[in-house]
GROMACS .gro file of C-alpha atoms in nm:
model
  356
    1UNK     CA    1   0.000   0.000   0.000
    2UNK     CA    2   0.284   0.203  -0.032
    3UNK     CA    3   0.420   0.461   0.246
    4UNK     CA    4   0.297   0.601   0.522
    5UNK     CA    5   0.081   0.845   0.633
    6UNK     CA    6   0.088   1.186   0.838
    7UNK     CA    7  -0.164   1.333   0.988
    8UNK     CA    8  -0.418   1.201   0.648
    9UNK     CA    9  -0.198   1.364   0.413
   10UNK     CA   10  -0.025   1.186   0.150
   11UNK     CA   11   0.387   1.270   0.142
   12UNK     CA   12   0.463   1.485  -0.086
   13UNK     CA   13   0.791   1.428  -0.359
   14UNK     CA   14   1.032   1.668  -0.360
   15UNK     CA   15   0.908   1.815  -0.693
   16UNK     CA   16   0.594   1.857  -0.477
   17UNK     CA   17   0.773   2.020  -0.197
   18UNK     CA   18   0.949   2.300  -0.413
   19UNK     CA   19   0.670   2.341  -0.633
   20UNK     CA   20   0.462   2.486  -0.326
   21UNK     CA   21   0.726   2.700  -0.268
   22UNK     CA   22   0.765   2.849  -0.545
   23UNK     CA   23   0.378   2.893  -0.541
   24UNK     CA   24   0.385   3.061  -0.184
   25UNK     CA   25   0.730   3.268  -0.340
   26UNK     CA   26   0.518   3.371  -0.613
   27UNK     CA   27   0.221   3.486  -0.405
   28UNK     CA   28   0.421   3.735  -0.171
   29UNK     CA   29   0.610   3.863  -0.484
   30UNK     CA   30   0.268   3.928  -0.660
   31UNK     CA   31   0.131   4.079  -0.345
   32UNK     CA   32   0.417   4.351  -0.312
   33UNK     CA   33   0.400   4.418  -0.695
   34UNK     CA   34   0.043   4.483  -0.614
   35UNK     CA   35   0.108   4.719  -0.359
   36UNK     CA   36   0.143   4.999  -0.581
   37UNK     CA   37  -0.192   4.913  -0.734
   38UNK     CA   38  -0.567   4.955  -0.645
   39UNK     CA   39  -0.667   4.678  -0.321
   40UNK     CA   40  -0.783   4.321  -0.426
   41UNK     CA   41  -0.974   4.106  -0.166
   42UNK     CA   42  -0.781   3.813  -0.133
   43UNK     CA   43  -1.145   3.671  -0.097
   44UNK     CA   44  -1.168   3.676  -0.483
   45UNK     CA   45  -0.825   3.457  -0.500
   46UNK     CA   46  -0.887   3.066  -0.505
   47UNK     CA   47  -0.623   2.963  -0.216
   48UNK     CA   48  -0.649   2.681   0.066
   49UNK     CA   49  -0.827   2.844   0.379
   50UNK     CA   50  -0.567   2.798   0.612
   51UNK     CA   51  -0.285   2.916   0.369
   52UNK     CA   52  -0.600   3.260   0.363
   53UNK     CA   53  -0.552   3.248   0.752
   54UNK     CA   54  -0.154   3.280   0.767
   55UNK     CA   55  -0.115   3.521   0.484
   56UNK     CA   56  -0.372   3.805   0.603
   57UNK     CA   57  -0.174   3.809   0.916
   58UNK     CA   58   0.152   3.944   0.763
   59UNK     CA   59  -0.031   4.121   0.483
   60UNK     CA   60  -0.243   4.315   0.764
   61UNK     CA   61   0.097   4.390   0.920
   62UNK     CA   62   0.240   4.508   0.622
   63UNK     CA   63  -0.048   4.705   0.511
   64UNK     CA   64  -0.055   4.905   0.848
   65UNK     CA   65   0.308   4.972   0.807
   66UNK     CA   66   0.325   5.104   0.478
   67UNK     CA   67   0.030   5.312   0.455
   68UNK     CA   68  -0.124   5.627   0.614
   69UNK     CA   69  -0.413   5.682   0.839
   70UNK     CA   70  -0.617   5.750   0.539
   71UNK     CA   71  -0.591   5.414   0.365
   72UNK     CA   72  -0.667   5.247   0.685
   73UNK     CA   73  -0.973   5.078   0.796
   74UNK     CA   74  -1.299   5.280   0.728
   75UNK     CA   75  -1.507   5.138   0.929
   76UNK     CA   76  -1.709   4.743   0.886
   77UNK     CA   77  -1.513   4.446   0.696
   78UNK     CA   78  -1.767   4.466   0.435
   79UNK     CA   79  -1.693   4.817   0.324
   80UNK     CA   80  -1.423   4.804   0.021
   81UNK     CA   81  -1.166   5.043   0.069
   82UNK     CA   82  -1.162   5.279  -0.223
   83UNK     CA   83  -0.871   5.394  -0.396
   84UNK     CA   84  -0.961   5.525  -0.772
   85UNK     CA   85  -0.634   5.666  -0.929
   86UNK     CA   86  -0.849   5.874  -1.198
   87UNK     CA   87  -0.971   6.101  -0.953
   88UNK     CA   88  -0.892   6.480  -0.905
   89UNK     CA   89  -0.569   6.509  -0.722
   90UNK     CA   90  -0.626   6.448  -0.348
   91UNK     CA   91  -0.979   6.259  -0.416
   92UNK     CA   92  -0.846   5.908  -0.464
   93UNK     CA   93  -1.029   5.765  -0.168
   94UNK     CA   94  -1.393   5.948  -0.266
   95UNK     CA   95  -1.629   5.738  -0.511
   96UNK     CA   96  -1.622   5.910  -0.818
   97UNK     CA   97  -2.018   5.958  -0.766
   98UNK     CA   98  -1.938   6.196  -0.485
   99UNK     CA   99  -1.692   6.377  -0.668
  100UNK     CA  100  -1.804   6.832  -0.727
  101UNK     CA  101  -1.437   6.961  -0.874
  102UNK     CA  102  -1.617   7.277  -1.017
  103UNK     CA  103  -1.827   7.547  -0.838
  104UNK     CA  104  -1.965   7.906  -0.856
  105UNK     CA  105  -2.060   8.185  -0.692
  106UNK     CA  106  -2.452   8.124  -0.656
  107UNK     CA  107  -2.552   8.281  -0.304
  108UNK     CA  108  -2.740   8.013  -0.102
  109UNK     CA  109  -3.004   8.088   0.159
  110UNK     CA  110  -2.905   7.957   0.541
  111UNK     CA  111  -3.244   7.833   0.562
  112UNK     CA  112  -3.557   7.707   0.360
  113UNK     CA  113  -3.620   7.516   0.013
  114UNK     CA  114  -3.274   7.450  -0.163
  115UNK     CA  115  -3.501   7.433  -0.502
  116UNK     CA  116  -3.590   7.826  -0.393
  117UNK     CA  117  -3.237   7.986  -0.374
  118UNK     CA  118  -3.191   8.101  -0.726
  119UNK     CA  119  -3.465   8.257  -0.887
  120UNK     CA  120  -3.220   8.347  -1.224
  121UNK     CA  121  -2.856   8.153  -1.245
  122UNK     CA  122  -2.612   8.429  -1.333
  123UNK     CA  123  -2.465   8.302  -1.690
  124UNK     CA  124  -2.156   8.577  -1.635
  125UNK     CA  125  -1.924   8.734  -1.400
  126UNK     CA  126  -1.806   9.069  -1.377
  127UNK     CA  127  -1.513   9.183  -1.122
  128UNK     CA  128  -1.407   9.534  -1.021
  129UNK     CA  129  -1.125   9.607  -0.823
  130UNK     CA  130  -1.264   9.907  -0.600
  131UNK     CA  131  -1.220  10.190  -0.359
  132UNK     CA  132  -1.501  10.419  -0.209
  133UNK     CA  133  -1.395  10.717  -0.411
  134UNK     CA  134  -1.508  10.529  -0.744
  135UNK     CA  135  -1.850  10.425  -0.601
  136UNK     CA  136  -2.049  10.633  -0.846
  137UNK     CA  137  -1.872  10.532  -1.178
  138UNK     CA  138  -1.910  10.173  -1.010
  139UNK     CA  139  -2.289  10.185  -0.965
  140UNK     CA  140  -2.291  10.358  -1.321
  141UNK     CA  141  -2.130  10.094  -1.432
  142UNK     CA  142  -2.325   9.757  -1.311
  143UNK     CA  143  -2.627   9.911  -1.433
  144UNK     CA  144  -2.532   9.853  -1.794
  145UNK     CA  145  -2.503   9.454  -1.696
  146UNK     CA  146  -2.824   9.278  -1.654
  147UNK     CA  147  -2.932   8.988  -1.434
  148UNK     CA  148  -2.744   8.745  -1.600
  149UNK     CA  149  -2.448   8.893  -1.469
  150UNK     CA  150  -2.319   8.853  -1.137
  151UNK     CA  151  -2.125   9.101  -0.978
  152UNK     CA  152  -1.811   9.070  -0.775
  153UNK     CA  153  -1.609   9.421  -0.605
  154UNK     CA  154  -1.262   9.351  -0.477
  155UNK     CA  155  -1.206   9.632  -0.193
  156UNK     CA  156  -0.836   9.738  -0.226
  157UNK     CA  157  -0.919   9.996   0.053
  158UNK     CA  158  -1.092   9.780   0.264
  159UNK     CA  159  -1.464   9.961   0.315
  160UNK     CA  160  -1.735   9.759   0.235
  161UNK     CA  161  -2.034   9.812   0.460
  162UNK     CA  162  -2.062  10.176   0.279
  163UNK     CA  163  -2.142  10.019  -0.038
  164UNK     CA  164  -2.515   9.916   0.066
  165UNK     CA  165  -2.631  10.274  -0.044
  166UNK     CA  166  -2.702  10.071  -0.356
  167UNK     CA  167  -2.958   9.815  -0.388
  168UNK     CA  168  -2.766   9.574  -0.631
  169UNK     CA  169  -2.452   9.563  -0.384
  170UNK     CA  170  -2.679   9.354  -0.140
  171UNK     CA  171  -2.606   9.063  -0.419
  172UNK     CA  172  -2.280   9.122  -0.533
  173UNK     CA  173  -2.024   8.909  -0.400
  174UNK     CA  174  -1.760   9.152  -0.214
  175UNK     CA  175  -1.370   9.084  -0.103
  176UNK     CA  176  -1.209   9.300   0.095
  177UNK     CA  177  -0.807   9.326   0.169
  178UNK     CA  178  -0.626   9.632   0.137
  179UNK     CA  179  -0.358   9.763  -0.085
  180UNK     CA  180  -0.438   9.484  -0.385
  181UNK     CA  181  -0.454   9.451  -0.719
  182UNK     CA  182  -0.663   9.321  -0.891
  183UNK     CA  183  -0.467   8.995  -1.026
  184UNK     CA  184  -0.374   8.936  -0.654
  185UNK     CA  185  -0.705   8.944  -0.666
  186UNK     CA  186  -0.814   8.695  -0.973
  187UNK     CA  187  -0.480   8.464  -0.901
  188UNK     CA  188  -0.662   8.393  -0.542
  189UNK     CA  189  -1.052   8.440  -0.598
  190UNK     CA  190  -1.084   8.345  -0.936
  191UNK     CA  191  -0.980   8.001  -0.969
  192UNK     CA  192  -1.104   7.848  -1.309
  193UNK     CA  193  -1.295   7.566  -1.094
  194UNK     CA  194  -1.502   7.811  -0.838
  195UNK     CA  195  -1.616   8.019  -1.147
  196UNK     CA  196  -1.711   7.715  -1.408
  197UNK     CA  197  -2.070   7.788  -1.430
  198UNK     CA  198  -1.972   8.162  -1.605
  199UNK     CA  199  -1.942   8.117  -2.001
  200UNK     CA  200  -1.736   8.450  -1.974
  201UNK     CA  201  -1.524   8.638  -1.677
  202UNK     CA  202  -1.521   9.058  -1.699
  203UNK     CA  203  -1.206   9.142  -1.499
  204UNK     CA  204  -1.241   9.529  -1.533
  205UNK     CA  205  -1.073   9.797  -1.361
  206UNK     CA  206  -1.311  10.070  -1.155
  207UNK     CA  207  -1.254  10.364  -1.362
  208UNK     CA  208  -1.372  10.288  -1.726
  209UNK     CA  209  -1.629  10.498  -1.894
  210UNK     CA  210  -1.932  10.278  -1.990
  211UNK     CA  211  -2.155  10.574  -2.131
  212UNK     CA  212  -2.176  10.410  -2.472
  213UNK     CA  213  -2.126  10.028  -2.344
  214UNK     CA  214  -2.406   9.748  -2.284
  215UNK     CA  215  -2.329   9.449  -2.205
  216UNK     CA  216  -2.590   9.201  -2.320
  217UNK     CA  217  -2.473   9.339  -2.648
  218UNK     CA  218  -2.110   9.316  -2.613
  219UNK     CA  219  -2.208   8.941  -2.510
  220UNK     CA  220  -2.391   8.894  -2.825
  221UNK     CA  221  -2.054   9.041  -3.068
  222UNK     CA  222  -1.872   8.783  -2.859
  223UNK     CA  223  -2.078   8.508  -2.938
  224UNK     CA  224  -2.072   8.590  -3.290
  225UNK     CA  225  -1.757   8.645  -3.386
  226UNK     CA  226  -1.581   8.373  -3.162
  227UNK     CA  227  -1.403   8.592  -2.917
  228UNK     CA  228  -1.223   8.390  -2.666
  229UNK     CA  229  -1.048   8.706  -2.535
  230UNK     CA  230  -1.166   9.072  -2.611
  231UNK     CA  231  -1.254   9.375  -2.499
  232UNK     CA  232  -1.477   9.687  -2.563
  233UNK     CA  233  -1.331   9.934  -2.829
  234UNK     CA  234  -1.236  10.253  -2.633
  235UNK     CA  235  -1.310  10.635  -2.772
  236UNK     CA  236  -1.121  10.700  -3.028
  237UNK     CA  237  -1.024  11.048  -2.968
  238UNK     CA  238  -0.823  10.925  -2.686
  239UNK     CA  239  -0.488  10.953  -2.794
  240UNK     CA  240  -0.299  10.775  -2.496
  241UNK     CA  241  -0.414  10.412  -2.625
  242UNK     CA  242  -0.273  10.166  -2.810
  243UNK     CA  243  -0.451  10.202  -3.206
  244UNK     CA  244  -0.555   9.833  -3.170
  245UNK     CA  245  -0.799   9.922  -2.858
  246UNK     CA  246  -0.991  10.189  -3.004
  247UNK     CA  247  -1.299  10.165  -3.170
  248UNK     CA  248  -1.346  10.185  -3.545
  249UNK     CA  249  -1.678  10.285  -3.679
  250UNK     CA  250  -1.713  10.070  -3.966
  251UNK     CA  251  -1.663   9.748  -3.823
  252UNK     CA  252  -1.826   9.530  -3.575
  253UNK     CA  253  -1.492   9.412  -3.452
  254UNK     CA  254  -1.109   9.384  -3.510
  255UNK     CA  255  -0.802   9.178  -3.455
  256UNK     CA  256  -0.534   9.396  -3.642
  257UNK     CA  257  -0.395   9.763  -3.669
  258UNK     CA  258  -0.141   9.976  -3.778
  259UNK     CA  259   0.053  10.065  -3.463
  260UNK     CA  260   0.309  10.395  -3.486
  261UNK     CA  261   0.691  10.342  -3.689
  262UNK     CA  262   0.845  10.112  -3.463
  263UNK     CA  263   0.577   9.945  -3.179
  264UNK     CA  264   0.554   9.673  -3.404
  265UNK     CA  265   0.799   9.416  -3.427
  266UNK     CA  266   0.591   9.202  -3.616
  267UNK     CA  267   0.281   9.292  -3.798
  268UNK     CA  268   0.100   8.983  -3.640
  269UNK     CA  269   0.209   8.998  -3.261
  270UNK     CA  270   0.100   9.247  -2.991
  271UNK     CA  271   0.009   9.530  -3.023
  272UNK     CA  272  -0.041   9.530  -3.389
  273UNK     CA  273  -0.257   9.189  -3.361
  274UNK     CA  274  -0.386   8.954  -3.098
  275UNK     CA  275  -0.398   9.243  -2.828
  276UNK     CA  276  -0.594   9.281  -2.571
  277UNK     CA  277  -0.562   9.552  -2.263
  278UNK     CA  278  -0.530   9.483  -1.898
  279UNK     CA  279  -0.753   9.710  -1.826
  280UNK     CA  280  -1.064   9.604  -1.931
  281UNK     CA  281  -1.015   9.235  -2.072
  282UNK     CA  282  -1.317   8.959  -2.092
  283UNK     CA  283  -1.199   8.609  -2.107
  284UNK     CA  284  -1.454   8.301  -2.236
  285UNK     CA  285  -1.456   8.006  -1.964
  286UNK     CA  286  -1.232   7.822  -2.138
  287UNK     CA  287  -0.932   8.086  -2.176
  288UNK     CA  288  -0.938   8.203  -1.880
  289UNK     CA  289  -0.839   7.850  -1.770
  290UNK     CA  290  -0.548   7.879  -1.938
  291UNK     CA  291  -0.489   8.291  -1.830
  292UNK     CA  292  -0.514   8.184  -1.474
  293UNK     CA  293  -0.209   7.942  -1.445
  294UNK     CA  294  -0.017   8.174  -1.618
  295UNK     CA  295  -0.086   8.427  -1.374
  296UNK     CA  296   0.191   8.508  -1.226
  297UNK     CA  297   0.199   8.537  -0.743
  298UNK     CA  298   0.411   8.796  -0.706
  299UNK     CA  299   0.386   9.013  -1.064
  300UNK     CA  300   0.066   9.181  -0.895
  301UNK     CA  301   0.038   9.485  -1.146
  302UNK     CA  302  -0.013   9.246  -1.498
  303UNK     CA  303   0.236   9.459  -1.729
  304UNK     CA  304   0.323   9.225  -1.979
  305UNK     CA  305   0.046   9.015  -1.940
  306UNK     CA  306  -0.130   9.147  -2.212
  307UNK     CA  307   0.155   9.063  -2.485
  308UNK     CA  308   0.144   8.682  -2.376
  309UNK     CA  309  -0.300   8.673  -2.393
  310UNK     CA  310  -0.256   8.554  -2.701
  311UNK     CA  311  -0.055   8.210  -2.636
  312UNK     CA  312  -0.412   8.087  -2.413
  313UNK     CA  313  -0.612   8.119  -2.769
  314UNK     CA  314  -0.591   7.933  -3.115
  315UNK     CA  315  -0.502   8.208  -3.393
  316UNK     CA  316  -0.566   8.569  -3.279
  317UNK     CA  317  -0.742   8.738  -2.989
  318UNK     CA  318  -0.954   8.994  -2.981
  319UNK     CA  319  -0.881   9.341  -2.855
  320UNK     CA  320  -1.013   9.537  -2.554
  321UNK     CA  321  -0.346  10.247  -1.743
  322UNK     CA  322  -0.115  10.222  -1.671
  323UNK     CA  323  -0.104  10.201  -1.251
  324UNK     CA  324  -0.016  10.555  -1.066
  325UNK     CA  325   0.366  10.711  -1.106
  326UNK     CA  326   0.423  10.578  -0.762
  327UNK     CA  327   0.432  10.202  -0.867
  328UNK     CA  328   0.537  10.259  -1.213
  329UNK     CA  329   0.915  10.159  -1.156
  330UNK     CA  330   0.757   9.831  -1.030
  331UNK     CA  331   0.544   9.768  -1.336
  332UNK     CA  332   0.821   9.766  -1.515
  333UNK     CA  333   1.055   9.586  -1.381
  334UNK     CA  334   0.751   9.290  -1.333
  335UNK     CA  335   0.694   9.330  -1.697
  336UNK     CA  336   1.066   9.260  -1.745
  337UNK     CA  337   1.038   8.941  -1.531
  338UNK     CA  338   0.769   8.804  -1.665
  339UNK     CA  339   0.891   8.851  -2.037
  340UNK     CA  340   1.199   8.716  -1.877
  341UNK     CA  341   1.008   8.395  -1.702
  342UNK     CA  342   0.817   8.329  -2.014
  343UNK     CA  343   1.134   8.335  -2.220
  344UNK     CA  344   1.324   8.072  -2.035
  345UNK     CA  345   0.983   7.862  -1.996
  346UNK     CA  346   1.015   7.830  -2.344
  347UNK     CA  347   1.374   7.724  -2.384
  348UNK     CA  348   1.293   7.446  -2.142
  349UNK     CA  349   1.032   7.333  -2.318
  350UNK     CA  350   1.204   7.313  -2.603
  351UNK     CA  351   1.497   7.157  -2.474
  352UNK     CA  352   1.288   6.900  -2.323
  353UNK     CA  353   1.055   6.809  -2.600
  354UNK     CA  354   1.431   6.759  -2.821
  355UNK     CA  355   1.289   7.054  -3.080
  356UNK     CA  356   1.667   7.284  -3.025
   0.00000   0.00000   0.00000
């Protein structure tokens, strides 16, 4: 009847023997390769019970070692842990289900029917970067948006409260720190995925004249012509702009000028074409995505910026003060620094991608 027996079990050859170790070899190999991978219950692997029993001893061990707080337990056994690598940056561990990455600026009551906060959803957003001393070209000004604008003030001066005098300032959004501009402002209110729901962003300064402007109009020439980046045309008997940002009378819009001997480098690039103001620029939803990251944290004033528009639009852009003599010197030398940044961002590039 051939040998004997241990404990029921037959004995095994030695082929036997280091075939099951290789097996158990191969199983902790595959488990740290799977480390770096999304969890697998062991439940779903076809293994011997007891052979189960030993491994989820060291593999709890391991797992508790090698992984933060987060990934640990969440609660019962029967709750998968969740780890989906697709996710937005610092959502792995949320079911995609649960998942809001884009927001606006819809107020919300504190109180009542969520179905009853919005009677209109805003469709556009319109900043001003503010002090008290403009308030009456300001209130001049949001009168020629209607409600499908929403309107947000930036308080460089910090005084807010006084602004109630005016009945549509009790639904504007208002931010208040002193002694900023207003790209300090956009670069940390204005995030491309708090303002989604807006098909287009106004970023104006507070002094502009609007006797002549409306801007359910201006939305309209937008819309037609394809503007991803524009701005109103500007008197033209004002001789201290640039010839591209004033406005012609026999043409809806334009995205080339003549420019004096000499401000033109190239008949193509800023501020002969594709040139569009600081002062008074309105970006679609989708540029502005791209204008924000190149926004610049500590080039506050935006000289410059207005030369590079053009690189967050396909073909040409659209067109649309120069800061006090106190903060001039500054304007310029950030103008020089960001011409300067942008430069060597694009020998790097180019190094990288092997096309120098």
């Amino acid at each position: 009847m051939g040998g004997s027996h241990r404990s029921g079990m037959p004995k095994r050859s030695s082929d036997g023997a280091r075939l099951f170790i290789a097996t158990i070899m191969g199983i902790v190999f595959g488990f740290f390769v799977g480390m770096s991978f999304p969890y697998v219950s062991l439940n779903k692997i076809n293994l011997p019970s007891s052979l189960i029993s030993s491994l989820d001893v060291a593999i709890t061990d391991i797992h508790r070692s090698t992984t933060s707080k987060s990934l640990e337990d969440h609660g019962p056994s029967n709750v998968p842990k969740i780890y989906v690598q697709t996710n937005p940056r610092g959502a792995e561990l949320l079911p995609p289900g649960i998942i809001v990455s884009e927001s606006d600026l819809y107020l919300r009551r504190l109180w009542g029917d969520p179905s009853e906060d919005l009677k209109k959803k805003p469709k556009y957003l319109v900043t001003f970067t503010v002090g008290l001393d403009q308030k009456n070209n300001i209130d001049a000004a949001v009168k020629k948006f209607s409600e499908d604008f929403i309107i947000m003030l930036f308080h460089y001066d910090g005084r807010v409260t006084e602004w109630d005098q005016f009945e549509w300032s009790k639904s504007a959004i208002h931010v208040s720190v002193k002694k900023q501009t207003k790209w300090w402002y956009a670069k940390r209110f204005l995030h491309p995925d708090i303002i989604a729901a807006y098909e287009y962003i106004f970023i104006w300064d507070e002094d502009l004249g609007v006797e002549h402007f409306n801007g359910n109009k201006y939305i309209e020439l937008v819309k037609k012509h394809g503007l991803e980046i524009s701005q109103p045309g500007l008197e033209p008997n004002n001789g201290l702009t640039w010839q591209m940002t004033k406005r012609r009378g026999d043409r809806e819009v334009h995205k080339d000028t003549e420019e004096k001997p000499g401000w033109c480098s190239d008949p193509h690039l800023p501020p002969c074409a594709a040139f569009v103001e600081i002062m008074a620029p309105v970006f679609s939803r989708e540029a502005w995505r791209c204008v924000w990251h190149m926004l610049q944290n500590d080039l506050v004033h935006g000289w410059g910026l207005d030369f590079a528009l053009r690189r967050c639009v396909e073909g040409q852009s659209e067109n649309g003060k120069a800061p006090w003599e106190g903060v001039r010197a500054r304007c310029r030398s950030e103008w020089a620094e960001f011409q300067s940044r942008l430069n060597k961002a694009d020998k790097s590039y180019l190094a990288q991608s092997g096309k120098v």
